[in-house]
Structures are given as C-alpha cells and as structure tokens.
Short mmCIF file of C-alpha atoms and ligand atoms in Angstrom, two decimals:
data_model
loop_
_atom_site.label_atom_id
_atom_site.label_comp_id
_atom_site.label_asym_id
_atom_site.label_seq_id
_atom_site.Cartn_x
_atom_site.Cartn_y
_atom_site.Cartn_z
CA UNK F 4 -4.13 -37.32 72.65
CA UNK F 5 -3.56 -34.34 70.45
CA UNK F 6 -3.14 -33.39 66.81
CA UNK F 7 0.16 -32.88 65.06
CA UNK F 8 0.98 -32.11 61.44
CA UNK F 9 1.96 -34.95 59.14
CA UNK F 10 3.51 -34.34 55.72
CA UNK F 11 3.03 -36.90 52.97
CA UNK F 12 6.47 -37.40 51.42
CA UNK F 13 4.91 -38.65 48.18
CA UNK F 14 2.86 -35.50 47.72
CA UNK F 15 5.41 -33.01 49.05
CA UNK F 16 8.38 -34.37 47.09
CA UNK F 17 6.58 -33.66 43.83
CA UNK F 18 6.73 -29.95 44.59
CA UNK F 19 9.00 -29.43 47.57
CA UNK F 20 8.52 -25.67 47.68
CA UNK F 21 9.68 -25.29 51.33
CA UNK F 22 6.97 -22.72 52.00
CA UNK F 23 5.72 -24.48 55.13
CA UNK F 24 9.23 -24.37 56.63
CA UNK F 25 9.01 -20.57 56.46
CA UNK F 26 5.49 -20.25 57.88
CA UNK F 27 5.42 -22.62 60.85
CA UNK F 28 5.46 -20.32 63.88
CA UNK F 29 7.64 -22.76 65.83
CA UNK F 30 11.39 -22.87 65.29
CA UNK F 31 13.19 -26.09 64.25
CA UNK F 32 9.86 -27.84 63.71
CA UNK F 33 9.23 -28.23 59.97
CA UNK F 34 12.55 -29.45 58.64
CA UNK F 35 13.71 -30.24 55.15
CA UNK F 36 15.45 -33.39 53.96
CA UNK F 37 16.91 -33.98 50.51
CA UNK F 38 17.14 -37.69 51.13
CA UNK F 39 13.59 -38.23 52.29
CA UNK F 40 12.15 -37.83 48.79
CA UNK F 41 15.13 -38.86 46.71
CA UNK F 42 15.55 -42.21 48.46
CA UNK F 43 12.06 -43.06 47.26
CA UNK F 44 12.85 -42.16 43.69
CA UNK F 45 11.46 -38.62 43.65
CA UNK F 46 13.29 -35.78 42.03
CA UNK F 47 13.19 -33.57 45.11
CA UNK F 48 13.42 -33.93 48.86
CA UNK F 49 10.60 -33.44 51.30
CA UNK F 50 9.63 -31.34 54.28
CA UNK F 51 8.84 -33.21 57.50
CA UNK F 52 7.69 -32.37 61.01
CA UNK F 53 9.61 -32.83 64.26
CA UNK F 54 6.41 -33.82 66.04
CA UNK F 55 7.76 -33.26 69.54
CA UNK F 56 7.91 -29.53 68.74
CA UNK F 57 4.64 -29.22 66.82
CA UNK F 58 1.90 -27.29 68.65
CA UNK F 59 -0.88 -28.46 66.33
CA UNK F 60 -1.95 -25.06 65.00
CA UNK F 61 -2.48 -26.29 61.40
CA UNK F 62 -1.07 -23.13 59.88
CA UNK F 63 1.17 -25.30 57.70
CA UNK F 64 -1.94 -27.08 56.38
CA UNK F 65 -3.37 -23.74 55.26
CA UNK F 66 -0.07 -22.74 53.66
CA UNK F 67 0.35 -26.01 51.75
CA UNK F 68 -3.30 -26.08 50.64
CA UNK F 69 -3.69 -22.40 49.72
CA UNK F 70 -0.26 -21.03 48.92
CA UNK F 71 1.60 -24.09 47.64
CA UNK F 72 -1.67 -25.60 46.33
CA UNK F 73 -0.29 -29.03 47.06
CA UNK F 74 -2.42 -30.48 49.91
CA UNK F 75 0.47 -32.48 51.34
CA UNK F 76 -0.15 -31.85 55.05
CA UNK F 77 -2.84 -33.33 57.29
CA UNK F 78 -3.44 -33.05 61.01
CA UNK F 79 -3.40 -36.43 62.73
CA UNK F 80 -3.67 -37.69 66.31
CA UNK F 81 -0.13 -38.33 67.47
CA UNK F 82 -0.88 -41.90 68.56
CA UNK F 83 -2.16 -42.66 65.06
CA UNK F 84 1.24 -41.85 63.54
CA UNK F 85 3.20 -45.09 63.34
CA UNK F 86 6.51 -43.38 62.56
CA UNK F 87 7.55 -39.76 62.87
CA UNK F 88 10.58 -37.50 63.20
CA UNK F 89 11.66 -36.46 66.69
CA UNK F 90 14.26 -33.83 67.53
CA UNK F 91 16.63 -36.37 69.07
CA UNK F 92 16.80 -38.34 65.80
CA UNK F 93 17.49 -35.40 63.47
CA UNK F 94 20.97 -34.79 62.10
CA UNK F 95 21.97 -31.56 60.43
CA UNK F 96 24.12 -31.62 57.32
CA UNK F 97 25.52 -28.87 55.12
CA UNK F 98 22.36 -27.99 53.22
CA UNK F 99 19.74 -30.40 54.48
CA UNK F 100 18.84 -32.59 57.42
CA UNK F 101 18.24 -36.30 57.85
CA UNK F 102 15.81 -37.93 60.24
CA UNK F 103 15.60 -41.48 61.49
CA UNK F 104 11.89 -42.05 62.02
CA UNK F 105 10.60 -43.64 65.22
CA UNK F 106 7.29 -44.19 66.93
CA UNK F 107 6.34 -40.85 68.53
CA UNK F 108 4.53 -42.63 71.35
CA UNK F 109 7.00 -45.40 72.18
CA UNK F 110 10.05 -43.27 71.19
CA UNK V 25 29.72 -11.35 73.51
CA UNK V 26 31.06 -12.75 70.32
CA UNK V 27 31.08 -16.04 68.49
CA UNK V 28 33.14 -17.48 71.37
CA UNK V 29 30.38 -17.16 73.92
CA UNK V 30 28.44 -20.03 72.41
CA UNK V 31 31.34 -22.43 71.91
CA UNK V 32 32.01 -25.35 74.24
CA UNK V 33 34.75 -25.19 76.81
CA UNK V 34 37.29 -27.90 76.11
CA UNK V 35 36.10 -31.29 77.25
CA UNK V 36 32.51 -30.21 77.90
CA UNK V 37 31.08 -30.94 74.47
CA UNK V 38 29.82 -34.40 75.36
CA UNK V 39 27.87 -33.08 78.33
CA UNK V 40 25.95 -30.52 76.33
CA UNK V 41 22.38 -31.27 75.19
CA UNK V 42 21.87 -32.19 71.54
CA UNK V 43 20.05 -28.92 70.80
CA UNK V 44 23.05 -26.97 72.05
CA UNK V 45 25.57 -28.98 70.06
CA UNK V 46 23.42 -28.61 66.94
CA UNK V 47 23.28 -24.88 67.49
CA UNK V 48 27.04 -24.51 67.79
CA UNK V 49 27.82 -26.79 64.87
CA UNK V 50 24.90 -26.10 62.53
CA UNK V 51 23.47 -22.81 63.73
CA UNK V 52 23.65 -19.38 62.10
CA UNK V 53 26.53 -18.01 64.16
CA UNK V 54 29.37 -16.73 62.06
CA UNK V 55 27.60 -17.66 58.81
CA UNK V 56 25.04 -16.00 56.63
CA UNK V 57 21.69 -17.74 56.73
CA UNK V 58 18.47 -16.69 55.08
CA UNK V 59 14.79 -17.55 55.23
CA UNK V 60 15.13 -19.58 52.03
CA UNK V 61 17.32 -22.03 53.99
CA UNK V 62 14.82 -22.48 56.79
CA UNK V 63 14.38 -26.10 57.78
CA UNK V 64 17.99 -26.90 56.90
CA UNK V 65 19.94 -25.27 59.73
CA UNK V 66 19.52 -25.19 63.51
CA UNK V 67 17.73 -22.06 64.59
CA UNK V 68 18.80 -20.34 67.77
CA UNK V 69 15.21 -19.94 68.93
CA UNK V 70 14.16 -22.82 71.16
CA UNK V 71 10.84 -24.04 72.53
CA UNK V 72 8.78 -21.46 74.40
CA UNK V 73 5.29 -21.07 75.88
CA UNK V 74 3.68 -18.68 73.36
CA UNK V 75 0.28 -19.84 72.09
CA UNK V 76 -0.07 -22.30 69.21
CA UNK V 77 -0.37 -20.56 65.86
CA UNK V 78 0.55 -17.09 67.15
CA UNK V 79 1.66 -14.79 64.34
CA UNK V 80 3.91 -12.94 66.77
CA UNK V 81 5.83 -16.16 67.29
CA UNK V 82 6.33 -16.53 63.56
CA UNK V 83 7.49 -12.93 63.27
CA UNK V 84 10.01 -13.36 66.11
CA UNK V 85 11.28 -16.54 64.50
CA UNK V 86 11.81 -14.76 61.18
CA UNK V 87 13.32 -11.67 62.81
CA UNK V 88 15.96 -13.68 64.63
CA UNK V 89 16.93 -15.44 61.40
CA UNK V 90 17.23 -12.05 59.71
CA UNK V 91 19.65 -10.51 62.23
CA UNK V 92 22.74 -9.73 60.16
CA UNK V 93 25.16 -10.78 62.95
CA UNK V 94 23.27 -12.88 65.51
CA UNK V 95 26.45 -13.54 67.49
CA UNK V 96 26.90 -9.79 67.97
CA UNK V 97 23.31 -8.91 68.80
CA UNK V 98 21.52 -8.19 72.07
CA UNK V 99 17.73 -8.11 72.23
CA UNK V 100 15.82 -5.96 74.70
CA UNK V 101 12.23 -6.64 75.66
CA UNK V 102 9.60 -5.91 78.21
CA UNK V 103 6.42 -7.33 79.73
CA UNK V 104 4.11 -8.82 77.10
CA UNK V 105 3.83 -12.04 75.13
CA UNK V 106 6.87 -11.60 72.88
CA UNK V 107 9.44 -11.86 75.66
CA UNK V 108 8.29 -15.43 76.32
CA UNK V 109 9.91 -16.44 73.02
CA UNK V 110 12.62 -13.79 72.57
CA UNK V 111 14.13 -14.88 75.88
CA UNK V 112 14.38 -18.49 74.64
CA UNK V 113 16.93 -17.79 71.93
CA UNK V 114 20.70 -18.14 72.19
CA UNK V 115 21.03 -14.38 71.92
CA UNK V 116 21.51 -12.31 75.06
CA UNK V 117 18.19 -10.83 76.12
CA UNK V 118 17.72 -7.91 78.50
CA UNK V 119 14.40 -7.60 80.27
CA UNK V 120 13.60 -4.54 82.30
CA UNK V 121 10.48 -3.06 83.86
CA UNK V 122 7.42 -2.66 81.70
CA UNK V 123 7.97 0.18 79.26
CA UNK V 124 11.61 1.01 79.97
CA UNK V 125 12.99 -0.96 77.01
CA UNK V 126 14.06 2.02 74.92
CA UNK V 127 15.76 3.65 77.91
CA UNK V 128 17.62 0.41 78.66
CA UNK V 129 18.54 0.00 74.99
CA UNK V 130 19.87 3.58 74.82
CA UNK V 131 22.29 2.95 77.67
CA UNK V 132 23.21 -0.45 76.34
CA UNK V 133 23.95 0.71 72.83
CA UNK V 134 26.06 3.61 74.09
CA UNK V 135 27.93 1.34 76.48
CA UNK V 136 28.66 -1.19 73.73
CA UNK V 137 30.08 1.57 71.52
CA UNK V 138 32.37 2.70 74.32
CA UNK V 139 33.52 -0.82 74.99
CA UNK V 140 33.81 -2.15 71.43
CA UNK V 141 34.39 0.97 69.35
CA UNK V 142 33.70 0.46 65.69
CA UNK V 143 33.01 -3.26 65.91
CA UNK V 144 29.25 -3.46 65.36
CA UNK V 145 27.18 -4.73 68.27
CA UNK V 146 23.51 -4.59 67.34
CA UNK V 147 20.81 -3.74 69.85
CA UNK V 148 17.26 -4.68 68.87
CA UNK V 149 14.20 -3.85 70.96
CA UNK V 150 11.13 -6.01 70.45
CA UNK V 151 8.08 -5.05 72.50
CA UNK V 152 4.31 -5.16 72.22
CA UNK V 153 2.10 -2.31 71.09
CA UNK V 154 1.15 -1.62 74.71
CA UNK V 155 4.79 -1.63 75.74
CA UNK V 156 5.80 0.64 72.85
CA UNK V 157 2.92 3.05 72.24
CA UNK V 158 1.37 3.25 75.74
CA UNK V 159 3.51 2.41 78.75
CA UNK V 160 6.88 2.90 77.02
CA UNK V 161 5.76 5.78 74.82
CA UNK V 162 7.77 8.52 76.50
CA UNK V 163 11.02 6.53 76.47
CA UNK V 164 10.45 5.37 72.90
CA UNK V 165 9.89 8.89 71.56
CA UNK V 166 12.78 10.36 73.49
CA UNK V 167 15.17 7.69 72.27
CA UNK V 168 14.14 8.58 68.72
CA UNK V 169 14.50 12.31 69.27
CA UNK V 170 17.99 11.61 70.62
CA UNK V 171 18.68 9.54 67.47
CA UNK V 172 19.82 6.59 69.57
CA UNK V 173 21.37 4.04 67.27
CA UNK V 174 19.35 0.89 67.76
CA UNK V 175 16.27 -0.75 66.23
CA UNK V 176 12.80 -0.62 67.78
CA UNK V 177 10.33 -3.27 66.64
CA UNK V 178 6.70 -3.02 67.67
CA UNK V 179 4.97 -6.41 67.82
CA UNK V 180 1.58 -4.92 67.05
CA UNK V 181 -1.18 -7.36 67.95
CA UNK V 182 -3.49 -4.39 68.58
CA UNK V 183 -4.27 -5.50 72.14
CA UNK V 184 -2.70 -6.26 75.52
CA UNK V 185 -2.51 -9.97 74.81
CA UNK V 186 -0.50 -11.12 77.79
CA UNK V 187 -2.99 -9.74 80.32
CA UNK V 188 -6.17 -10.91 78.67
CA UNK V 189 -7.48 -8.32 76.23
CA UNK V 190 -7.31 -4.65 77.25
CA UNK V 191 -7.32 -2.05 74.46
CA UNK V 192 -4.06 -0.31 73.62
CA UNK V 193 -3.35 2.90 71.75
CA UNK V 194 -2.80 0.71 68.70
CA UNK V 195 -6.20 -1.02 68.87
CA UNK V 196 -8.51 0.07 66.07
CA UNK V 197 -11.43 2.34 66.77
CA UNK V 198 -14.56 0.32 67.46
CA UNK V 199 -12.75 -2.94 68.28
CA UNK V 200 -14.55 -4.87 70.99
CA UNK V 201 -12.26 -6.78 73.33
CA UNK V 202 -12.80 -8.79 76.49
CA UNK V 203 -11.81 -5.84 78.61
CA UNK V 204 -13.05 -3.15 76.22
CA UNK V 205 -16.61 -4.45 75.93
CA UNK V 206 -18.11 -1.21 74.63
CA UNK V 207 -15.57 -0.92 71.83
CA UNK V 208 -12.59 1.38 71.60
CA UNK V 209 -13.60 5.02 71.28
CA UNK V 210 -10.39 6.46 69.80
CA UNK V 211 -8.39 6.01 66.61
CA UNK V 212 -5.32 3.79 66.31
CA UNK V 213 -2.22 5.85 67.06
CA UNK V 214 -0.11 6.84 64.08
CA UNK V 215 3.26 5.71 65.38
CA UNK V 216 4.73 5.65 61.89
CA UNK V 217 4.22 9.36 61.46
CA UNK V 218 5.55 9.98 64.94
CA UNK V 219 8.67 7.97 64.16
CA UNK V 220 9.30 10.12 61.10
CA UNK V 221 8.68 13.38 62.96
CA UNK V 222 11.02 12.22 65.72
CA UNK V 223 13.76 11.69 63.13
CA UNK V 224 13.98 7.92 62.62
CA UNK V 225 16.21 7.09 59.67
CA UNK V 226 14.16 4.04 58.69
CA UNK V 227 10.46 3.31 59.26
CA UNK V 228 8.69 0.26 57.86
CA UNK V 229 5.45 -1.67 58.27
CA UNK V 230 5.41 -5.38 57.64
CA UNK V 231 3.21 -8.45 58.08
CA UNK V 232 4.71 -11.92 58.65
CA UNK V 233 2.88 -13.53 55.73
CA UNK V 234 5.81 -12.40 53.62
CA UNK V 235 8.90 -13.96 55.23
CA UNK V 236 11.37 -12.55 52.70
CA UNK V 237 10.10 -9.06 53.24
CA UNK V 238 10.38 -9.45 57.01
CA UNK V 239 13.96 -10.54 56.47
CA UNK V 240 14.71 -7.59 54.22
CA UNK V 241 13.27 -4.89 56.52
CA UNK V 242 14.95 -6.31 59.63
CA UNK V 243 18.33 -6.40 57.90
CA UNK V 244 18.04 -2.83 56.66
CA UNK V 245 16.80 -1.53 60.01
CA UNK V 246 19.60 -3.20 61.98
CA UNK V 247 22.33 -2.10 59.54
CA UNK V 248 21.12 1.52 59.41
CA UNK V 249 20.99 1.67 63.22
CA UNK V 250 24.69 0.82 63.38
CA UNK V 251 25.67 4.29 62.27
CA UNK V 252 22.90 6.47 60.93
CA UNK V 253 20.29 6.64 63.69
CA UNK V 254 17.10 5.16 65.15
CA UNK V 255 15.11 2.70 63.09
CA UNK V 256 11.52 1.56 63.62
CA UNK V 257 9.60 -1.45 62.34
CA UNK V 258 5.92 -1.88 63.04
CA UNK V 259 4.82 -5.46 62.48
CA UNK V 260 1.23 -6.68 62.44
CA UNK V 261 1.38 -9.81 64.55
CA UNK V 262 -2.22 -10.79 65.31
CA UNK V 263 -3.29 -12.23 68.65
CA UNK V 264 -5.37 -15.23 67.66
CA UNK V 265 -6.57 -15.68 71.25
CA UNK V 266 -7.95 -12.18 71.91
CA UNK V 267 -9.26 -11.68 68.36
CA UNK V 268 -10.62 -15.25 68.18
CA UNK V 269 -8.87 -16.12 64.92
CA UNK V 270 -8.82 -19.91 64.33
CA UNK V 271 -5.14 -20.90 64.24
CA UNK V 272 -5.35 -22.33 60.73
CA UNK V 273 -6.70 -18.96 59.53
CA UNK V 274 -3.97 -16.77 61.03
CA UNK V 275 -2.14 -16.33 57.72
CA UNK V 276 -5.40 -15.69 55.89
CA UNK V 277 -6.13 -12.93 58.43
CA UNK V 278 -2.62 -11.54 57.96
CA UNK V 279 -3.20 -11.36 54.22
CA UNK V 280 -6.59 -9.69 54.58
CA UNK V 281 -5.30 -7.16 57.09
CA UNK V 282 -2.24 -6.47 54.94
CA UNK V 283 -4.41 -5.71 51.91
CA UNK V 284 -6.90 -3.77 53.96
CA UNK V 285 -4.95 -1.51 56.29
CA UNK V 286 -1.42 -2.79 56.87
CA UNK V 287 0.18 -2.47 53.46
CA UNK V 288 3.95 -2.61 53.23
CA UNK V 289 5.42 0.86 53.61
CA UNK V 290 9.04 1.83 53.89
CA UNK V 291 10.63 5.19 54.55
CA UNK V 292 14.42 5.43 54.22
CA UNK V 293 16.17 8.74 54.90
CA UNK V 294 18.57 10.01 52.22
CA UNK V 295 21.50 9.49 54.57
CA UNK V 296 20.41 5.93 55.26
CA UNK V 297 20.04 5.19 51.54
CA UNK V 298 23.54 6.44 50.90
CA UNK V 299 24.89 4.45 53.84
CA UNK V 300 23.30 1.17 52.72
CA UNK V 301 24.50 1.72 49.18
CA UNK V 302 28.08 2.67 49.97
CA UNK V 303 28.68 0.50 52.99
CA UNK V 304 26.67 -2.62 52.28
CA UNK V 305 26.37 -2.61 48.49
CA UNK V 306 22.60 -2.15 48.31
CA UNK V 307 21.54 -1.51 44.72
CA UNK V 308 17.91 -0.54 45.19
CA UNK V 309 18.61 3.10 46.04
CA UNK V 310 20.86 3.82 43.07
CA UNK V 311 19.44 6.41 40.70
CA UNK V 312 17.54 4.63 37.93
CA UNK V 313 18.94 5.27 34.46
CA UNK V 314 16.87 8.04 32.88
CA UNK V 315 14.13 6.66 30.64
CA UNK V 316 14.53 7.60 27.00
CA UNK V 317 12.58 10.80 26.32
CA UNK V 318 9.14 9.90 25.02
CA UNK V 319 8.48 10.96 21.48
CA UNK V 320 6.08 13.86 21.42
CA UNK V 321 3.36 13.26 18.86
CA UNK V 322 3.34 15.79 16.10
CA UNK V 323 6.94 16.91 16.66
CA UNK V 324 9.67 15.85 14.31
C1 LIG H 18 4.55 -1.75 85.40
C2 LIG H 18 3.70 -2.91 84.95
N1 LIG H 18 2.38 -2.71 84.79
C3 LIG H 18 1.61 -3.73 84.34
C4 LIG H 18 2.16 -4.95 84.06
C5 LIG H 18 1.27 -6.09 83.61
N2 LIG H 18 1.41 -6.39 82.21
C6 LIG H 18 2.18 -7.41 81.78
S1 LIG H 18 2.10 -7.64 80.11
C7 LIG H 18 1.00 -6.36 79.97
C8 LIG H 18 0.40 -5.99 78.63
C9 LIG H 18 1.22 -6.32 77.46
O1 LIG H 18 0.61 -5.80 76.31
P1 LIG H 18 1.50 -5.45 75.04
O2 LIG H 18 2.64 -4.61 75.43
O3 LIG H 18 0.60 -4.93 73.99
O4 LIG H 18 2.10 -6.86 74.62
P2 LIG H 18 1.35 -8.20 74.18
O5 LIG H 18 1.21 -9.04 75.40
O6 LIG H 18 0.05 -7.86 73.57
O7 LIG H 18 2.28 -8.81 73.22
C10 LIG H 18 0.73 -5.77 81.19
C11 LIG H 18 -0.22 -4.67 81.40
C12 LIG H 18 3.55 -5.11 84.27
N3 LIG H 18 4.17 -6.27 83.99
N4 LIG H 18 4.29 -4.07 84.71
S1 LIG H 19 4.20 -26.37 51.60
FE1 LIG H 19 3.54 -28.42 51.01
S2 LIG H 19 4.61 -28.85 49.08
FE2 LIG H 19 5.63 -27.09 50.01
S3 LIG H 19 7.32 -28.04 51.18
FE3 LIG H 19 5.58 -27.83 52.58
S4 LIG H 19 4.53 -29.81 52.48
FE4 LIG H 19 5.89 -29.67 50.71
S1 LIG H 20 0.73 -27.59 62.98
FE1 LIG H 20 1.59 -25.56 63.46
S2 LIG H 20 3.29 -26.00 64.87
FE2 LIG H 20 2.75 -27.94 63.86
S3 LIG H 20 4.12 -28.05 62.10
FE3 LIG H 20 2.20 -27.12 61.37
S4 LIG H 20 2.55 -24.91 61.53
FE4 LIG H 20 4.13 -25.91 62.78
S1 LIG H 21 -2.09 -14.28 73.91
FE1 LIG H 21 -2.19 -13.68 71.75
S2 LIG H 21 -0.25 -12.58 71.30
FE2 LIG H 21 -0.01 -13.70 73.24
S3 LIG H 21 0.98 -15.63 72.64
FE3 LIG H 21 -1.25 -15.98 72.71
S4 LIG H 21 -1.97 -15.61 70.61
FE4 LIG H 21 0.10 -14.71 70.78
#
C-alpha cells in the first residue's frame, strides 16, 4: 500500500484558497469543486484529490500547512480511504468540477 | 497544427478515452486559462514518469498552462528528465539528439513562418541545464546571436538528473554530487549575462514557488519571441533525488534558494517593452507619471 493526499472538506471549505491546486506537481490531480463544500452548508467549495494520479509527495501538505496555514491535508494509506475521487468519476463544468466519490480500492 | 488537430473526427467521439474528451471539451484550447483557474479545467499535460514531488514537473505544468496559444505551440526538448513530462502533453513535441534543441527550434520556427506567415506559431524549447549550458551550449548561443525568434527555457536543477548526478556547468561551486564526489571546482556559469550579451530581448529568472510569476514570465517571453527576437528563461527546478531534498520540503527549498541566490530578475529590451505595450496592451512599461517635485527645505 502507499500514501496519497486526503483533503478534509470541512477544513478546506472554510478557507478554500486553491493554493494546493497550483502547487501539486502533477497535472489534473488536485481539483476544485464548488459543490463539495456548499452541499454541506459551507460558504465555499473545496479542493479534492484524484487519488489515482497522486504520487504521494506531500508537497500539498506543506503548502496547506505553511502557506495557507489551514492544515486541511493529510497523507493516508490508500486502502484506509473509504471514499475518494478518481479520474473516471470527475466531470468538468464551466468553472468547477464535480466528483462522484468511490472506494479507491474496489473502484 | 491548429485548434482542429485536437478535435474528434465525426463519429469517433464515443471511442475516445475520457481524458481526451475532457481535454477537447474542457481544456485550454481556444480559450484563455490562467493559474488561478487551476483545478477547474482539464490540463493538457497527462500522467508521466517524472519523480514524485519534482519541482521541474511543477514548473512544466505551470509553463504549459501559461502558453498564450497552446493550440498553436510546438515544444522542443532534448535528453534529460523534462522531456519525460513535456512529451506527455497534447502539444506537439519535437525531440532531437542531445543538445541540438536550439538548432532544431531555429529551423522549425523559420519553417513555420514561411508556411503560416503572420499567424503566430510559438516555438518553446525546454531543456535541462546540461542540455542548455553544456552539451547544447554552442547551438544555444548561436541561435541567440542570430536572434532566432523562439523561447529557450532552461530547467535548471543544477545537475544531470536523468543520468544519476554528474555536475553540469550550472552546478554551484563546491556542490558534492554522486558523480562529483570531490565537489565541483568551478563557478556556476552566468548564462543570464551571456543571454544578454548575445542579444536576447527578454531574460528572466524564476522559481516555481510563485506560480503567477511563472505564468507572467512565460507569457512575456513567448509573446516577445513572436516578433522581437530570442527570449530566455532560467528556472530553478530542484532535483529532489540528486540533492536529497525530502519531497514535502521541495517548496521550502525553492523559497530558501530564491531568497538566497535565485531572486527574480527580469531584463526586457526597449524594443520588447514597446512591442508588449503597443501590441498586447501591457501597462507595466508605460512611463510612470512624474512625481511632484519635492519641496526643497529653506526655499520658498
Ligand atoms: C549525445 C548524448 N550523450 C549523452 C546522453 C545521455 N544523457 C541523457 S540525459 C543526460 C543528462 C541530462 O542532464 P540535464 O540536461 O541537466 O537534464 P536533467 O536530466 O538534469 O533534467 C545525459 C548525459 C545522451 N542521451 N545523448
Ligand atoms: S491549500 Fe488547504 S485550504 Fe487551500 S484549497 Fe488547498 S486544502 Fe483547501
Ligand atoms: S501528495 Fe503530491 S502528488 Fe499527491 S496531491 Fe499532494 S502534491 Fe499532488
Ligand atoms: S531525477 Fe531529479 S530532476 Fe529528474 S525527475 Fe527525478 S527529481 Fe526530477
């Protein structure tokens, strides 16, 4: 098993600065969804990780902790993530994306 | 090459992979995208085998987003780590022998001008420090002296990363590497000064811990190269493998190195300033309104 980044919607949606989306070295990996925070009653949306593209470098953790000062991202073993975003389940919209979460191990 | 080259042929849409459909329908082609929209549109860069956490990967990702017309751009690369990612983008990529990238780009950019006339087709070279300052040095300098109109970007990780840690001309004096165990004995080459002497119209240094700045320098360099002359960007893109930087500290290193010895610098020739202002509406080079004359104490 290996580590991937996991973003807490509750913590991210309070700030939603999108910094991590600009600092992840991998393309199309940290995505942004307006709905993901708003559908839980938060003012903003949230960033989330397409875990099938994440290489586990933890750069986003450093960026959220030290630049955004929001501590919303943790590294977690992929089989410990009950639900996650995967590229196949992401839909692009005009200004944001939506993701249907699924088990990253079972698919 | 144009917007049409990415579109589906009639009836084939349903056979294309999701990533491809997303790219055609929600990618940057034919639109203006910026780093502030990252995470909300499909990027043209796909998965690639560069190391986890590599700052060069981040820089390439940002650079591709910053291309002013991605659908009218060709990238040129050479041996080294960067080509592993640059080649995995939906932008035509030309790969020659090690070090011949600026020769290839010269021919390509001239050929595109003959074929397409005034319609801009941007040529962007991205190569390592070894590829640019050592093996490709002669072709790089000559392309600049000839004022070839394309952009050269050095992905400066200060080492030969792809072949396991030999020193390059851009390695710092004293640096100890796997295959330079006694430490480098010579100074880092001053390619910025050489670019200016050789007549580049735009020369900038940048570090990827400032995505908006990367975007801004790439845009200027590519636009100036359309008409004014050669442009050069030197980007610090650390090799976390050869310099043993923990991947979660790569941005901290970038910040330290930026403050220490890789500060942002930008040289823009007078002709290039005028061109950006008149042709693309840049405001930053306009003469500042004269400050009101300071009162001189003791004078009425
Ligand atoms: C003519 C030739 N000589 C040597 C090589 C082997 N080679 C491949 S990549 C490389 C070094 C690349 O270093 P650099 O240009 O600094 O790029 P980096 O990998 O550090 O990004 C070398 C020597 C080659 N491919 N072709
Ligand atoms: S850096 Fe942190 S707070 Fe900002 S968008 Fe990313 S996860 Fe959210
Ligand atoms: S761990 Fe690295 S690859 Fe994964 S989302 Fe964070 S920055 Fe991107
Ligand atoms: S060897 Fe170094 S420069 Fe090359 S991909 Fe790995 S970390 Fe990046």
